[in-house]
Short mmCIF file of C-alpha atoms in Angstrom, two decimals:
data_model
loop_
_atom_site.label_atom_id
_atom_site.label_comp_id
_atom_site.label_asym_id
_atom_site.label_seq_id
_atom_site.Cartn_x
_atom_site.Cartn_y
_atom_site.Cartn_z
CA MET A 1 106.90 89.06 95.05
CA GLU A 2 110.80 88.79 94.04
CA ILE A 3 113.20 91.52 95.22
CA ARG A 4 114.06 92.14 91.44
CA GLU A 5 110.24 92.88 90.70
CA LEU A 6 109.67 95.09 93.62
CA VAL A 7 112.83 97.49 92.88
CA LYS A 8 112.88 97.13 88.88
CA ASN A 9 113.82 100.34 87.29
CA LEU A 10 114.08 102.30 90.70
CA PRO A 11 117.22 103.92 92.09
CA VAL A 12 117.84 100.92 94.82
CA ARG A 13 120.94 98.94 94.98
CA LEU A 14 121.22 95.44 96.28
CA VAL A 15 124.19 95.20 98.59
CA SER A 16 123.52 91.66 99.95
CA GLY A 17 121.84 88.70 99.42
CA SER A 18 119.85 87.55 96.11
CA ASP A 19 117.45 89.62 94.14
CA GLY A 20 115.48 86.58 93.39
CA THR A 21 114.51 86.41 97.21
CA ARG A 22 110.65 86.05 97.60
CA ILE A 23 109.13 88.77 99.87
CA GLU A 24 105.77 87.72 101.75
CA GLY A 25 104.98 91.44 102.97
CA LEU A 26 106.15 94.76 103.97
CA VAL A 27 106.35 96.53 107.41
CA GLU A 28 107.91 99.75 108.43
CA ASP A 29 107.14 98.91 112.40
CA SER A 30 109.33 96.46 113.70
CA ARG A 31 106.76 95.23 116.02
CA LEU A 32 104.71 93.99 113.20
CA VAL A 33 107.43 91.81 111.64
CA SER A 34 106.51 88.18 110.50
CA PRO A 35 108.73 85.69 108.97
CA GLY A 36 109.56 86.53 105.09
CA CYS A 37 108.86 90.15 105.01
CA LEU A 38 110.66 93.09 103.90
CA PHE A 39 111.43 95.60 106.72
CA ILE A 40 111.50 99.39 105.78
CA ALA A 41 114.08 100.91 107.99
CA ARG A 42 113.77 104.75 107.64
CA SER A 43 114.26 107.80 110.05
CA GLY A 44 110.89 109.32 110.97
CA THR A 45 110.04 112.58 112.97
CA ARG A 46 110.31 110.73 116.34
CA MET A 47 111.91 107.33 115.76
CA ASP A 48 114.71 106.25 113.68
CA GLY A 49 113.65 102.87 111.71
CA ARG A 50 117.55 101.92 111.39
CA ARG A 51 117.82 101.07 115.31
CA PHE A 52 115.40 98.12 115.01
CA ILE A 53 117.00 96.48 112.05
CA GLY A 54 118.47 93.72 114.07
CA GLU A 55 115.02 93.04 116.11
CA ALA A 56 113.52 92.78 112.69
CA ILE A 57 115.73 90.10 111.40
CA ALA A 58 115.85 88.29 114.49
CA LYS A 59 111.99 88.16 113.84
CA GLY A 60 112.39 86.75 110.41
CA ALA A 61 112.51 89.75 107.97
CA LEU A 62 114.16 88.44 104.99
CA ALA A 63 115.12 92.02 103.54
CA VAL A 64 115.87 95.26 104.93
CA LEU A 65 115.40 98.73 102.78
CA THR A 66 117.40 101.71 104.33
CA ASP A 67 119.79 104.53 103.33
CA ASP A 68 122.49 103.25 105.49
CA GLU A 69 124.71 100.44 104.22
CA THR A 70 126.77 100.12 107.36
CA ALA A 71 123.62 99.44 109.15
CA LEU A 72 123.13 96.30 107.43
CA PRO A 73 124.05 92.87 108.77
CA ARG A 74 125.24 90.62 105.68
CA VAL A 75 122.80 87.88 107.02
CA THR A 76 120.04 89.49 105.07
CA VAL A 77 118.81 91.11 101.53
CA GLY A 78 120.24 94.22 102.06
CA LEU A 79 118.81 97.19 99.65
CA VAL A 80 119.89 100.86 100.03
CA CYS A 81 118.64 104.06 98.51
CA ASP A 82 119.15 107.75 99.08
CA ASP A 83 115.33 108.58 99.82
CA VAL A 84 113.74 105.66 101.86
CA ALA A 85 110.67 107.60 102.13
CA GLU A 86 110.10 108.01 98.36
CA MET A 87 111.54 104.58 97.24
CA SER A 88 109.30 102.85 99.89
CA ALA A 89 106.21 104.49 98.79
CA HIS A 90 107.18 103.03 95.13
CA VAL A 91 107.71 99.87 96.54
CA ILE A 92 104.80 99.56 98.47
CA GLU A 93 102.54 100.52 95.77
CA ARG A 94 104.32 97.69 93.46
CA PHE A 95 103.82 95.03 96.11
CA PHE A 96 100.23 95.55 96.28
CA GLY A 97 99.72 95.50 92.49
CA ASN A 98 99.69 99.48 91.86
CA PRO A 99 96.25 99.69 92.84
CA SER A 100 95.83 103.57 92.35
CA ARG A 101 96.66 102.75 88.64
CA SER A 102 93.22 100.93 88.54
CA LEU A 103 91.27 103.23 90.19
CA THR A 104 90.30 106.83 89.49
CA LEU A 105 92.04 108.45 92.36
CA VAL A 106 90.88 111.83 93.91
CA GLY A 107 93.24 113.56 96.28
CA ILE A 108 91.76 116.27 98.25
CA THR A 109 93.99 118.84 100.16
CA GLY A 110 93.52 121.98 102.21
CA THR A 111 93.54 123.22 105.62
CA ASN A 112 89.90 123.19 106.08
CA GLY A 113 86.89 121.00 103.94
CA LYS A 114 88.72 118.24 103.19
CA THR A 115 86.51 115.68 105.03
CA THR A 116 83.30 117.25 103.85
CA THR A 117 84.40 117.48 100.56
CA SER A 118 85.57 113.89 100.59
CA TYR A 119 82.39 112.51 102.11
CA LEU A 120 80.27 114.48 99.33
CA VAL A 121 82.32 113.02 96.44
CA HIS A 122 82.16 109.51 98.01
CA GLN A 123 78.16 109.88 98.42
CA LEU A 124 77.92 111.05 95.13
CA LEU A 125 79.80 108.65 93.01
CA ASN A 126 78.11 105.54 95.02
CA SER A 127 75.01 107.01 94.64
CA ALA A 128 75.57 106.99 90.91
CA ALA A 129 76.56 103.21 90.96
CA ILE A 130 80.10 104.27 90.66
CA ARG A 131 81.53 102.18 93.59
CA CYS A 132 83.88 104.47 95.13
CA GLY A 133 86.37 104.17 98.37
CA LEU A 134 87.28 106.66 100.98
CA ILE A 135 90.44 107.65 102.89
CA GLY A 136 90.23 110.04 105.24
CA THR A 137 89.88 111.58 108.98
CA VAL A 138 86.92 110.14 109.96
CA GLN A 139 86.91 106.59 108.53
CA ILE A 140 88.06 104.23 105.71
CA ASP A 141 86.07 102.38 103.26
CA ASP A 142 88.31 99.88 101.54
CA GLY A 143 85.12 98.35 99.93
CA ALA A 144 84.73 95.59 102.21
CA GLY A 145 83.51 97.79 105.18
CA LEU A 146 83.99 100.73 107.15
CA THR A 147 86.71 101.21 109.88
CA PRO A 148 87.75 104.25 111.89
CA SER A 149 90.73 106.35 110.74
CA ASN A 150 93.86 106.98 112.96
CA LEU A 151 95.54 109.88 110.78
CA THR A 152 94.10 111.98 108.01
CA THR A 153 96.31 110.15 105.46
CA PRO A 154 97.55 106.83 106.74
CA PRO A 155 100.98 105.38 106.16
CA ALA A 156 101.91 104.17 102.61
CA ILE A 157 101.44 100.47 103.33
CA GLU A 158 97.99 101.07 104.87
CA ILE A 159 97.04 103.45 101.70
CA SER A 160 98.10 100.91 99.34
CA ARG A 161 96.72 97.79 101.10
CA ALA A 162 93.24 99.61 101.22
CA MET A 163 93.17 100.59 97.38
CA ARG A 164 94.04 96.92 96.68
CA SER A 165 90.85 95.77 98.90
CA MET A 166 88.75 98.28 96.98
CA ILE A 167 89.72 96.89 93.68
CA ASP A 168 89.18 93.43 94.97
CA HIS A 169 85.64 94.61 96.15
CA GLY A 170 84.53 96.00 92.88
CA CYS A 171 85.64 99.74 93.59
CA LYS A 172 86.34 101.92 90.47
CA ALA A 173 87.27 105.02 92.13
CA CYS A 174 88.85 106.17 95.44
CA VAL A 175 88.59 109.74 97.30
CA MET A 176 91.54 110.31 99.63
CA GLU A 177 92.01 113.38 102.01
CA THR A 178 95.67 114.15 101.40
CA SER A 179 97.41 115.97 104.18
CA SER A 180 100.41 118.33 104.09
CA HIS A 181 102.28 116.00 106.54
CA ALA A 182 101.54 113.05 104.32
CA LEU A 183 102.69 114.83 100.99
CA HIS A 184 105.80 116.24 102.47
CA GLN A 185 106.78 112.95 104.10
CA LYS A 186 106.07 111.27 100.66
CA ARG A 187 103.41 108.88 101.87
CA ALA A 188 101.90 109.50 98.58
CA ALA A 189 104.60 109.45 96.28
CA GLY A 190 103.88 106.20 94.76
CA LEU A 191 100.42 106.99 94.01
CA GLN A 192 98.74 107.86 90.80
CA PHE A 193 96.18 110.87 91.21
CA LYS A 194 93.95 111.66 88.56
CA ILE A 195 91.88 114.62 90.00
CA GLY A 196 93.22 116.83 92.73
CA VAL A 197 91.32 119.34 94.96
CA PHE A 198 92.44 122.04 96.63
CA THR A 199 90.18 123.61 99.36
CA ASN A 200 91.84 126.47 101.03
CA LEU A 201 95.01 127.52 102.84
CA THR A 202 94.96 129.11 106.47
CA GLY A 203 97.24 128.90 109.29
CA ASP A 204 97.60 125.29 110.66
CA HIS A 205 100.42 122.86 111.06
CA LEU A 206 103.16 125.70 111.29
CA ASP A 207 104.58 123.68 114.23
CA TYR A 208 105.49 121.24 111.53
CA HIS A 209 105.92 123.24 108.19
CA ARG A 210 107.26 126.29 110.00
CA THR A 211 106.12 129.04 107.42
CA MET A 212 103.12 129.29 105.22
CA ASP A 213 105.24 129.08 101.96
CA ALA A 214 106.59 125.77 103.19
CA TYR A 215 103.03 124.76 103.87
CA PHE A 216 101.83 126.03 100.58
CA ASP A 217 104.71 123.96 98.73
CA ALA A 218 103.64 120.86 100.68
CA LYS A 219 100.19 120.95 99.31
CA ALA A 220 101.51 121.91 95.73
CA MET A 221 103.17 118.64 95.50
CA LEU A 222 99.76 116.87 94.93
CA PHE A 223 99.14 119.12 92.01
CA GLU A 224 102.54 119.08 90.53
CA ALA A 225 102.25 115.04 90.35
CA LEU A 226 98.71 115.25 88.17
CA PRO A 227 98.99 114.34 84.76
CA LYS A 228 98.43 116.48 81.81
CA ASP A 229 94.91 114.77 81.05
CA GLY A 230 94.16 115.25 85.09
CA TRP A 231 92.04 117.90 86.65
CA ALA A 232 92.98 120.44 89.31
CA ILE A 233 89.98 121.65 90.90
CA LEU A 234 90.67 124.58 92.58
CA ASN A 235 89.12 127.09 95.14
CA MET A 236 89.87 130.47 93.55
CA ASP A 237 88.12 132.38 96.31
CA ASP A 238 91.40 131.63 98.39
CA PRO A 239 94.34 133.41 96.96
CA ALA A 240 96.38 130.47 97.20
CA GLY A 241 94.28 129.01 94.24
CA THR A 242 95.74 131.19 91.85
CA ARG A 243 99.23 130.21 92.73
CA MET A 244 98.15 126.57 93.06
CA ALA A 245 96.99 126.96 89.21
CA GLU A 246 100.61 127.98 88.42
CA ARG A 247 102.03 124.71 90.01
CA THR A 248 100.24 121.83 87.79
CA ARG A 249 100.25 120.82 84.25
CA ALA A 250 96.80 119.05 84.70
CA ARG A 251 93.51 121.06 83.16
CA VAL A 252 92.40 123.40 85.97
CA CYS A 253 88.88 123.92 86.90
CA SER A 254 88.18 127.16 88.71
CA CYS A 255 85.44 127.27 91.57
CA SER A 256 84.23 130.18 93.35
CA LEU A 257 81.13 131.74 95.11
CA ARG A 258 82.26 135.13 94.46
CA ASP A 259 83.30 135.11 90.76
CA ALA A 260 80.38 134.20 88.26
CA SER A 261 82.90 133.74 85.64
CA ALA A 262 84.57 130.72 87.05
CA VAL A 263 84.09 127.44 85.60
CA CYS A 264 82.06 126.32 88.55
CA HIS A 265 80.04 128.93 90.26
CA ALA A 266 77.32 128.90 93.22
CA LYS A 267 74.85 131.29 94.38
CA ILE A 268 73.79 130.98 97.98
CA GLY A 269 69.86 131.13 98.47
CA GLU A 270 67.85 130.73 101.69
CA GLN A 271 69.50 128.93 104.61
CA SER A 272 68.12 127.38 107.58
CA LEU A 273 69.44 125.08 110.47
CA ASN A 274 68.80 122.20 108.24
CA SER A 275 69.51 123.05 104.77
CA ILE A 276 71.11 125.54 102.12
CA GLU A 277 69.43 126.46 99.10
CA ALA A 278 71.70 127.42 96.15
CA VAL A 279 72.30 127.59 92.50
CA LEU A 280 75.25 125.47 90.86
CA LYS A 281 76.64 126.40 87.56
CA GLY A 282 79.06 124.68 85.81
CA PRO A 283 80.00 122.04 83.08
CA TRP A 284 77.01 120.25 84.10
CA GLY A 285 74.89 123.30 83.15
CA SER A 286 72.84 124.80 85.85
CA PHE A 287 70.31 123.69 88.73
CA ASP A 288 68.84 124.67 91.89
CA VAL A 289 69.35 122.44 94.52
CA CYS A 290 68.47 122.23 98.45
CA LEU A 291 71.71 121.00 100.17
CA PRO A 292 71.16 118.90 103.47
CA LEU A 293 73.92 120.95 105.10
CA VAL A 294 74.37 123.76 107.59
CA GLY A 295 76.50 126.80 106.80
CA ALA A 296 77.58 128.66 103.87
CA HIS A 297 81.06 127.65 103.77
CA ASN A 298 79.76 124.23 102.81
CA VAL A 299 78.50 125.53 99.68
CA ILE A 300 82.05 125.75 98.16
CA ASN A 301 82.42 122.12 99.75
CA ALA A 302 79.75 121.12 97.80
CA LEU A 303 80.56 122.94 94.32
CA GLN A 304 84.06 121.26 94.26
CA ALA A 305 82.61 117.86 95.05
CA THR A 306 80.00 118.44 92.09
CA ALA A 307 83.06 119.25 89.71
CA VAL A 308 84.82 116.21 90.98
CA CYS A 309 81.92 114.09 89.90
CA GLN A 310 81.30 115.90 86.88
CA ALA A 311 84.67 115.30 85.65
CA MET A 312 84.28 111.90 86.44
CA GLY A 313 81.01 111.64 84.02
CA LEU A 314 78.17 112.62 86.09
CA ASN A 315 75.30 114.65 84.48
CA GLY A 316 73.25 117.39 86.04
CA SER A 317 70.32 115.52 87.15
CA ARG A 318 72.52 112.64 88.66
CA LEU A 319 74.37 115.53 90.53
CA LYS A 320 71.29 117.35 91.86
CA THR A 321 69.76 114.04 93.05
CA GLY A 322 72.83 112.98 94.61
CA LEU A 323 73.33 116.29 96.47
CA GLU A 324 69.86 116.41 97.90
CA GLN A 325 70.60 113.17 99.49
CA CYS A 326 73.90 113.89 100.75
CA ALA A 327 74.86 113.99 104.44
CA ALA A 328 77.59 115.82 106.39
CA PRO A 329 80.19 113.83 107.84
CA PRO A 330 80.08 113.23 111.67
CA GLY A 331 81.29 116.39 113.66
CA ARG A 332 80.73 118.53 110.80
CA LEU A 333 78.02 120.81 112.09
CA GLU A 334 76.27 117.60 113.16
CA PRO A 335 72.93 118.02 114.68
CA VAL A 336 72.46 116.85 117.90
CA THR A 337 68.89 118.15 118.45
CA GLY A 338 65.77 117.06 115.98
CA PRO A 339 63.86 119.94 113.83
CA HIS A 340 61.00 120.20 116.44
CA ASP A 341 63.35 120.95 119.68
CA PRO A 342 62.98 124.50 121.05
CA PHE A 343 66.85 125.47 120.19
CA ALA A 344 69.53 123.69 117.93
CA VAL A 345 72.76 122.14 119.22
CA LEU A 346 75.48 121.26 116.49
CA VAL A 347 78.95 119.89 117.04
CA ASP A 348 81.69 120.92 114.81
CA TYR A 349 85.41 119.71 114.57
CA ALA A 350 86.36 123.32 113.82
CA HIS A 351 90.08 123.62 115.31
CA THR A 352 91.61 126.43 113.39
CA ASP A 353 90.77 130.16 113.74
CA ASP A 354 89.73 130.13 109.86
CA ALA A 355 87.50 127.05 110.36
CA LEU A 356 85.78 128.61 113.69
CA ASP A 357 85.26 131.84 111.98
CA ASN A 358 83.55 130.26 109.00
CA VAL A 359 81.32 128.18 111.25
CA LEU A 360 80.26 131.21 113.33
CA ARG A 361 79.74 133.53 110.26
CA GLY A 362 77.85 130.55 108.66
CA LEU A 363 75.54 130.08 111.54
CA LYS A 364 74.95 133.72 112.70
CA PRO A 365 72.61 134.85 109.82
CA ILE A 366 70.34 131.64 110.46
CA VAL A 367 70.02 132.13 114.33
CA GLY A 368 67.05 134.33 113.64
CA SER A 369 65.55 137.44 115.17
CA GLY A 370 65.98 137.44 119.02
CA GLY A 371 67.91 134.16 118.84
CA LYS A 372 71.31 133.50 120.72
CA LEU A 373 74.67 131.80 119.05
CA ARG A 374 76.41 130.30 121.98
CA VAL A 375 80.00 128.17 121.41
#
């Protein structure tokens, strides 16, 4: 793609070289530079990419995008903007053909529940023959196959490349765990989300965000980016859900286990170490379902996943069948033992006070009389 196409109508200045120069690839890591690429030189939390401009050019980079004109040698195509993080996200998405605009993109954010909810959406849509890709903490499904993840939300280049692959392999949708770090660092700034899901907000990542208000503001960026005809699927049992509704112009779908007047409501029935019985009510009507999940906290995850898929056209019958066939993601109250063993062992990723509290509260009622719950 030519430089002029990459930066058309973006606040990016060409300070050297020709805008007709053709770029063969994009990189943010100077170690990955190959001849003919555009090197994105931005300062990060640990490294300053501008220090590696010389190395990138020596390896064959044809162009550099940065916010410091003085760091650019005249031997290359120099591009300058005020906000490299935001502009590079748009340039990257454009280079890969704006794939997020060709997919129904679902972004899921929250302290806990992102992985389970995204896995449920992924399974529900695929079971209904709507090919859906996945980007998240555990793995990435780019339509061609599954690969392990390194981050909850990968860098912008990896996101857009994966979505391009999804389209090339027949995907119509993508569900993506969207972390507060990624939103704040503008890794998702070039994406066009159609549906946003808010799971909850509890104490986490304050080493980075410093305050709960800043943490909330980072997550709210997802909902501020939704279009008017999009959907904000919000957990209203969390106090932050009401505040999040005020930060979006999209249509709001309220979800609750406590408030029967919410658009989507679930009532929990019998529980065991293998399943949860629940009644799910919403725009799809009402149905009884036996969820193959462990822990009451997973019911709100299932309810929000159901709301997402209903917004994408699945009816009540499809939703019920799909939910009863779903499985929890690896490490989310994942059983180690079998149903006939004398005791149960489960592995869970809980790494915040709220997540561990939810897990223990969810398990305690189903341990049984005389049983013991050990951590």
